Coordinates of C-alpha atoms and ligand atoms in Angstrom, one line a residue:
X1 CA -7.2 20.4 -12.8
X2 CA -8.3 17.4 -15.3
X3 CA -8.3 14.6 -12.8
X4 CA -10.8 11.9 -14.2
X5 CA -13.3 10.1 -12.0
X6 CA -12.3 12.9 -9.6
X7 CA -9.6 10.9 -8.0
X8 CA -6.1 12.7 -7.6
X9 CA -2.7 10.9 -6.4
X10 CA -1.0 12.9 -4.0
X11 CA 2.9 12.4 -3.6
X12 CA 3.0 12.1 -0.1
X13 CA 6.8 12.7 -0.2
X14 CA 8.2 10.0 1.5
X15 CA 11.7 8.2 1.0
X16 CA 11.3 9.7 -2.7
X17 CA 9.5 11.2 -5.4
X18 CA 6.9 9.0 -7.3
X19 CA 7.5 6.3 -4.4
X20 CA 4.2 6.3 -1.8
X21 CA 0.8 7.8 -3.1
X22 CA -2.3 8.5 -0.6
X23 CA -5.5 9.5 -2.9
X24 CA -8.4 12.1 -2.7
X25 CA -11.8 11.3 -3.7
X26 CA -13.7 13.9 -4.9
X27 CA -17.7 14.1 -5.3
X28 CA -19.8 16.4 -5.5
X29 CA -17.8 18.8 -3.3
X30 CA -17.5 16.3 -1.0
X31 CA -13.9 15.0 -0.2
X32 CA -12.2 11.1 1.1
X33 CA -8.7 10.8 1.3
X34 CA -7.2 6.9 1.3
X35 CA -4.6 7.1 3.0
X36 CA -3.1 9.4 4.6
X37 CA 0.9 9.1 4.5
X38 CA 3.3 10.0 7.1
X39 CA 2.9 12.7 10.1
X40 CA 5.4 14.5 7.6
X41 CA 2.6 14.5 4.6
X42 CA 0.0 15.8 6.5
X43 CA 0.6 19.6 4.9
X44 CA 1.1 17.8 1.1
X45 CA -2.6 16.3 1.7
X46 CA -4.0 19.8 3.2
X47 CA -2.3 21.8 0.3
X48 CA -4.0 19.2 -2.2
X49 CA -7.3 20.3 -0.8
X50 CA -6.9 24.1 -1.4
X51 CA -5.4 23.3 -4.5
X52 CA -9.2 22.5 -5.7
X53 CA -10.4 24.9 -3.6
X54 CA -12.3 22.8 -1.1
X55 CA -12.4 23.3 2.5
X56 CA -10.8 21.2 5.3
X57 CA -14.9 20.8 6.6
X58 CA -15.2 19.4 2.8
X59 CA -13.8 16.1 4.1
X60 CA -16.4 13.6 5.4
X61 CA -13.8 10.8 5.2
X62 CA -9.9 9.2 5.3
X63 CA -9.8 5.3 4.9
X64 CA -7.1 3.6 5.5
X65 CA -6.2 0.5 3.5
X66 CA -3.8 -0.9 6.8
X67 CA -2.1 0.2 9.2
X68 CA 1.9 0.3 8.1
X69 CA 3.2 3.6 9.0
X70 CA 3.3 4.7 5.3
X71 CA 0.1 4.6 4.5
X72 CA -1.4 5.4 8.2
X73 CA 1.4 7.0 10.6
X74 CA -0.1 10.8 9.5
X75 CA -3.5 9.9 10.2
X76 CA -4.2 11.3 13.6
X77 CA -2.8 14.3 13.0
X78 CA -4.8 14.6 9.2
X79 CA -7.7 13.9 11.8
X80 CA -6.8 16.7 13.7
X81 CA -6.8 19.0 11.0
X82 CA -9.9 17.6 9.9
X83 CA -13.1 18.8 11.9
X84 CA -15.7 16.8 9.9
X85 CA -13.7 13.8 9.0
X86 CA -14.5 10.2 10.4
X87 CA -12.0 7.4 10.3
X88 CA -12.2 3.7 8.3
X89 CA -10.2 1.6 9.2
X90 CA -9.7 -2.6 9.5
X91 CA -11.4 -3.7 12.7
X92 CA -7.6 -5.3 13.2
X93 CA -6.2 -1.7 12.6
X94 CA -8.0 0.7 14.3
X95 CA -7.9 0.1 17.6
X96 CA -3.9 0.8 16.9
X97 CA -4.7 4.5 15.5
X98 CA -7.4 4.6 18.8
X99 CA -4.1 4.1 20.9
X100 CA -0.8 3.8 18.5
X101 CA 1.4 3.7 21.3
X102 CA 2.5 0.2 20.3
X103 CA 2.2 0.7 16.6
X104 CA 5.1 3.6 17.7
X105 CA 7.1 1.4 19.7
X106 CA 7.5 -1.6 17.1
X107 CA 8.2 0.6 14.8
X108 CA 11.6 2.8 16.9
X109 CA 12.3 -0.9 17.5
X110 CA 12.9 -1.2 13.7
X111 CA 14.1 2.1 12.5
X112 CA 15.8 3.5 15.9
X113 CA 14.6 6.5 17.2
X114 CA 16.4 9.0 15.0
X115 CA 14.9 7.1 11.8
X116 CA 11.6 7.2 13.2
X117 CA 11.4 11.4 14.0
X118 CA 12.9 11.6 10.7
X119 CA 10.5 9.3 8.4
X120 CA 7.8 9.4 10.4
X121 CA 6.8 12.0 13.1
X122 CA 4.5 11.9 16.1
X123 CA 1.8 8.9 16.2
X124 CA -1.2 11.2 17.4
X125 CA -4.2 9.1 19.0
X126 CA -7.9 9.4 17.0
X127 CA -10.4 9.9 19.4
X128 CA -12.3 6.5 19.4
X129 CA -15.6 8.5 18.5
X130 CA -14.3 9.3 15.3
X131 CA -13.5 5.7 14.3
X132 CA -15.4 3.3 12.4
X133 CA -14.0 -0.5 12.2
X134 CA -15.4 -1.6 8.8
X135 CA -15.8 -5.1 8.2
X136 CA -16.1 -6.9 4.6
X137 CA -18.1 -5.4 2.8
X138 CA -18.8 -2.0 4.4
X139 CA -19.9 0.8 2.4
X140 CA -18.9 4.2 2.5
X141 CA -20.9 6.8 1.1
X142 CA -19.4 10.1 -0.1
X143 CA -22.0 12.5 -1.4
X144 CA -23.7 9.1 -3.0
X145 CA -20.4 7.2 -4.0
X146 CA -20.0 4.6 -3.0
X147 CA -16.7 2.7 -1.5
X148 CA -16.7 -0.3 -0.5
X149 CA -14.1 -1.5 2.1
X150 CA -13.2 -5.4 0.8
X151 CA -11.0 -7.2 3.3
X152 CA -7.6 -8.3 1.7
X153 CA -5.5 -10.2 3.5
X154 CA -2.2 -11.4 2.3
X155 CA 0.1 -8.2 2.7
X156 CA -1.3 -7.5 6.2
X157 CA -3.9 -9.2 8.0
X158 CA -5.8 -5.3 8.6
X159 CA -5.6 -5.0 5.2
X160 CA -8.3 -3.5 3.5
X161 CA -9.2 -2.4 -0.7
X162 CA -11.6 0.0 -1.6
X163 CA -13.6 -0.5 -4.9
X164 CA -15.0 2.8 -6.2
X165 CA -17.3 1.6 -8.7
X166 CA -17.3 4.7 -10.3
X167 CA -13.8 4.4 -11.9
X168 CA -14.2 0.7 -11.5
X169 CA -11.2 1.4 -9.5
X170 CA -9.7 -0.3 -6.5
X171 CA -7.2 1.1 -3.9
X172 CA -5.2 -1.2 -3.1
X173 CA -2.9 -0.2 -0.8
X174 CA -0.2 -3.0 -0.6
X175 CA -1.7 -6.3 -1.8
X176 CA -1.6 -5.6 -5.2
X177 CA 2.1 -5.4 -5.3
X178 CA 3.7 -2.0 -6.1
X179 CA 5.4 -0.7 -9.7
X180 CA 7.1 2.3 -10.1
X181 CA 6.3 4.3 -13.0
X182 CA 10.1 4.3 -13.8
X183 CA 10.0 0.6 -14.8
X184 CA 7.1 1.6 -17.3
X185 CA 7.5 0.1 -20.9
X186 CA 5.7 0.3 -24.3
X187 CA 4.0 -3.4 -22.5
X188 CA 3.0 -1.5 -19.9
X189 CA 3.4 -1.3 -15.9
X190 CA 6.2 -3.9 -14.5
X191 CA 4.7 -5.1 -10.9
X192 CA 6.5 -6.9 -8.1
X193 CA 4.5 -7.9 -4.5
X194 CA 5.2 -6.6 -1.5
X195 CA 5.8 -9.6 1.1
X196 CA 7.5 -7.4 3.8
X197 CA 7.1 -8.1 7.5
X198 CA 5.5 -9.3 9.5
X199 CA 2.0 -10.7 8.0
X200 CA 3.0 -12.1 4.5
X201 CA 0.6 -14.9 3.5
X202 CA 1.1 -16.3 0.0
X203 CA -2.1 -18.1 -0.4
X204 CA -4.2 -14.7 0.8
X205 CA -2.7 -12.8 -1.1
X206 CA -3.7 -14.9 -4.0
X207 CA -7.0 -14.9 -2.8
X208 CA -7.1 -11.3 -1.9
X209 CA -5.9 -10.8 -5.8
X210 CA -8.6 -13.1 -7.4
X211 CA -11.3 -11.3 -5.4
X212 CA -10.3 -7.9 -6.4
X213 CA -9.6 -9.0 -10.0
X214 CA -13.3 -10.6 -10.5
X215 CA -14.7 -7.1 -10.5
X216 CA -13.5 -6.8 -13.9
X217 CA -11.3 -3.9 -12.7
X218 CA -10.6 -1.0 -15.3
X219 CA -8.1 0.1 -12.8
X220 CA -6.1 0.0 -10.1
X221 CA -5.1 2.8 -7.6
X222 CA -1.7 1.3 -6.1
X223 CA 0.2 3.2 -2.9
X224 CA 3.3 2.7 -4.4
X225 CA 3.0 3.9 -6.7
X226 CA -0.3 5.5 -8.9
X227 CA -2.8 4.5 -11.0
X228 CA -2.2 1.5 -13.3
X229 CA -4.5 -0.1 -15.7
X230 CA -4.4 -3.6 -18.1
X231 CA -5.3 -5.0 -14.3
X232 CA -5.8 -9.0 -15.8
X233 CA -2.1 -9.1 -17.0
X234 CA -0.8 -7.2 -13.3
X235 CA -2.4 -9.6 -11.7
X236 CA -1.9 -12.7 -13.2
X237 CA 2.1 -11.6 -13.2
X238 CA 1.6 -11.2 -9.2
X239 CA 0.0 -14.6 -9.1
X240 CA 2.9 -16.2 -10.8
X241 CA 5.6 -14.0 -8.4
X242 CA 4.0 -15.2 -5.2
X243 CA 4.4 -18.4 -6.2
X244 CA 7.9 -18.1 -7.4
X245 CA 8.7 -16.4 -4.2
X246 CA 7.1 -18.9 -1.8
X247 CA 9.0 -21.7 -3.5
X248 CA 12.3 -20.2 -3.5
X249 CA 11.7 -19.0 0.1
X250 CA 11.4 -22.9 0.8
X251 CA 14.0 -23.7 -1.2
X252 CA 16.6 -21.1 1.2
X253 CA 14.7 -22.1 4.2
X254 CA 17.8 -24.2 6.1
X255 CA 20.5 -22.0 4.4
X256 CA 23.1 -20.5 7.3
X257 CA 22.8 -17.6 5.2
X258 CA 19.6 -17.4 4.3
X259 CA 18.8 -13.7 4.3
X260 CA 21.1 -13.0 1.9
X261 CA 20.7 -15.9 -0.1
X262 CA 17.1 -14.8 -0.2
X263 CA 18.0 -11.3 -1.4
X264 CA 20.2 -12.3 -4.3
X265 CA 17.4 -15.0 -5.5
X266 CA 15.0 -11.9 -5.6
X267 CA 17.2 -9.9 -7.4
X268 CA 17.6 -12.1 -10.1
X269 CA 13.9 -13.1 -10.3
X270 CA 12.4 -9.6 -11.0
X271 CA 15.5 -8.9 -13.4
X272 CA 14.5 -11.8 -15.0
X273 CA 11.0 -10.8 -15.5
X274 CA 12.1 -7.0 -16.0
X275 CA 14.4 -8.1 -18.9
X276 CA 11.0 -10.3 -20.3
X277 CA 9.1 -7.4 -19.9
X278 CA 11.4 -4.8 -21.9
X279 CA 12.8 -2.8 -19.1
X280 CA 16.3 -1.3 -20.5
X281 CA 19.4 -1.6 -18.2
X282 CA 17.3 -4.3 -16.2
X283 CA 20.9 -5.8 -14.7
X284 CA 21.5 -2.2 -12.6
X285 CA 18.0 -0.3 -12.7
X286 CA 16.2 -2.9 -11.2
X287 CA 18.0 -3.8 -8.1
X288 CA 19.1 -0.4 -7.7
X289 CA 15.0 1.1 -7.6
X290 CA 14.0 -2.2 -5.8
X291 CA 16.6 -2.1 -3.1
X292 CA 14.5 -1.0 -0.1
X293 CA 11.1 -3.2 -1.2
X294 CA 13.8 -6.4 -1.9
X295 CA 14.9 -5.9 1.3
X296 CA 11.6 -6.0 2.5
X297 CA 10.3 -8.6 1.1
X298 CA 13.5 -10.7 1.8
X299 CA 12.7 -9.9 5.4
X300 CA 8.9 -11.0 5.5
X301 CA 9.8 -14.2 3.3
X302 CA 11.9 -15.2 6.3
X303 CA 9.2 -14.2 8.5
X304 CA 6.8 -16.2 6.9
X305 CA 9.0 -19.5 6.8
X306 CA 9.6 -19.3 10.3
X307 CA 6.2 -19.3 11.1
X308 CA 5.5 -22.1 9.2
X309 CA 4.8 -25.5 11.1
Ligands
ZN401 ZN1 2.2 -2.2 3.8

């Protein structure tokens, strides 16, 4: 398997193909995942491993970049399977994947219990021995590499990147927006950010995207979905969306029918920026592939407004 820097995306199968990566690190026989998926991925991750013929004791580590159930809701039971592994996670996070009993209820709250068996699985509990809160700057060392846990805010306030200065990669989780390798065009990727509920904060995301982009990135890992490069451009375009989406947020705030007023602005602002950026059949792909994360974001925009004073 030609995987450069020894990093491999793993489809971790939910919702749809191509839609919600987690990652393996490789060094030196050693082994990191970041993130971990769903309780349902937990066999894709474990076949990824025997796939390079390393061992389930090979894996010294799974960070987690937050705490949303599609990036950590298979974590306890990847621990589980895992008899070496130690867990990285937020310090705001990890006491929720120490006891996830309220990270489970919020979320049958949203989905309804039939939703959440299906998406989602059993939240299993990581024994708090095997759980390391890692502040700013902590470093993670797998067989010498290091990782380096950056705290990103703006997505989620347990939201955490990883810079792996040996791709000059980040993971990124969710604050640097997501782009589907279906929008791809001879300019490149086509990114949108993700403002969904219930911890959107424009002006740390934009924060959280300068830091990460002052490392002179080469490349960016994202969850949704794979590795994306010309990192500058992505980011600047993010910059630009938060803004845009912040604004007309305000703009909707007193509408009666502000949800859906919200969704229809969103709609037209990434077709508009899809059409700029050379995407064929914008007007119906777009809104079509973006349906869930509009939804989303329309969501968290409102959630955001209503916390504001
Ligand atoms: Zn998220």
């Amino acid at each position: 398997m030609s995987e450069p820097h020894g990093v491999a995306t793993i489809d971790t199968g939910y919702q749809r193909p191509a839609f919600c990566a987690a990652y393996l690190v490789v060094q030196d026989g050693c082994a990191a995942f970041v993130d971990s998926g769903t309780g349902r991925s937990v066999e894709r991750l474990l076949a990824a491993l025997e796939a390079r013929g390393l061992r389930r004791e090979a894996v010294d580590w799974v960070i987690l970049t937050h705490v949303h159930l599609d990036h950590a809701g298979g974590a306890g039971e990847l621990m589980r399977a895992l008899p070496n592994a130690t867990l990285v996670v937020h310090p705001r996070g990890a006491p929720h994947m120490i006891d996830p009993a309220r990270l489970a209820a919020s979320a049958r709250q949203v989905y309804g219990d039939e939703e959440f068996e299906r998406s989602y699985g059993e939240l299993v509990p990581v024994p708090a021995e095997r759980v390391v809160a890692a502040p700013d700057g902590h470093v993670v060392e797998l067989a010498g590499r290091r990782l380096r846990c950056v705290d990103t805010p703006g997505h989620a306030r347990h939201h955490l990147a990883v810079w792996d200065a040996r791709s000059r990669g980040w993971f990124s989780g969710d604050v640097f927006g997501i782009s589907y390798r279906e929008l791809d065009t001879p300019r490149g990727a086509f990114v949108i950010p993700t403002s969904s509920p219930v911890q959107f904060d424009p002006d740390a995301m934009k924060d959280s995207v300068c830091r990460m982009l002052a490392e002179a990135p080469a490349r960016v890992y994202l969850t949704h979905y794979g590795e994306v490069t010309d990192c500058q451009r992505l980011g600047t375009d993010l910059i630009a969306q938060i803004d845009a989406m912040a604004a007309l947020a305000r703009t909707l705030a007193r509408d009666p029918d502000r949800h859906g007023r919200l969704v229809e602005a969103l709609t037209r602002l990434y077709v508009e920026r899809a059409q700029r950026h050379g995407v064929k059949d914008a007007a119906s792909r777009v809104p079509t592939l973006l349906a869930m994360d509009i939804e989303l974001n329309a969501q968290g925009l409102a959630v955001w407004l209503d916390r504001q004073p």
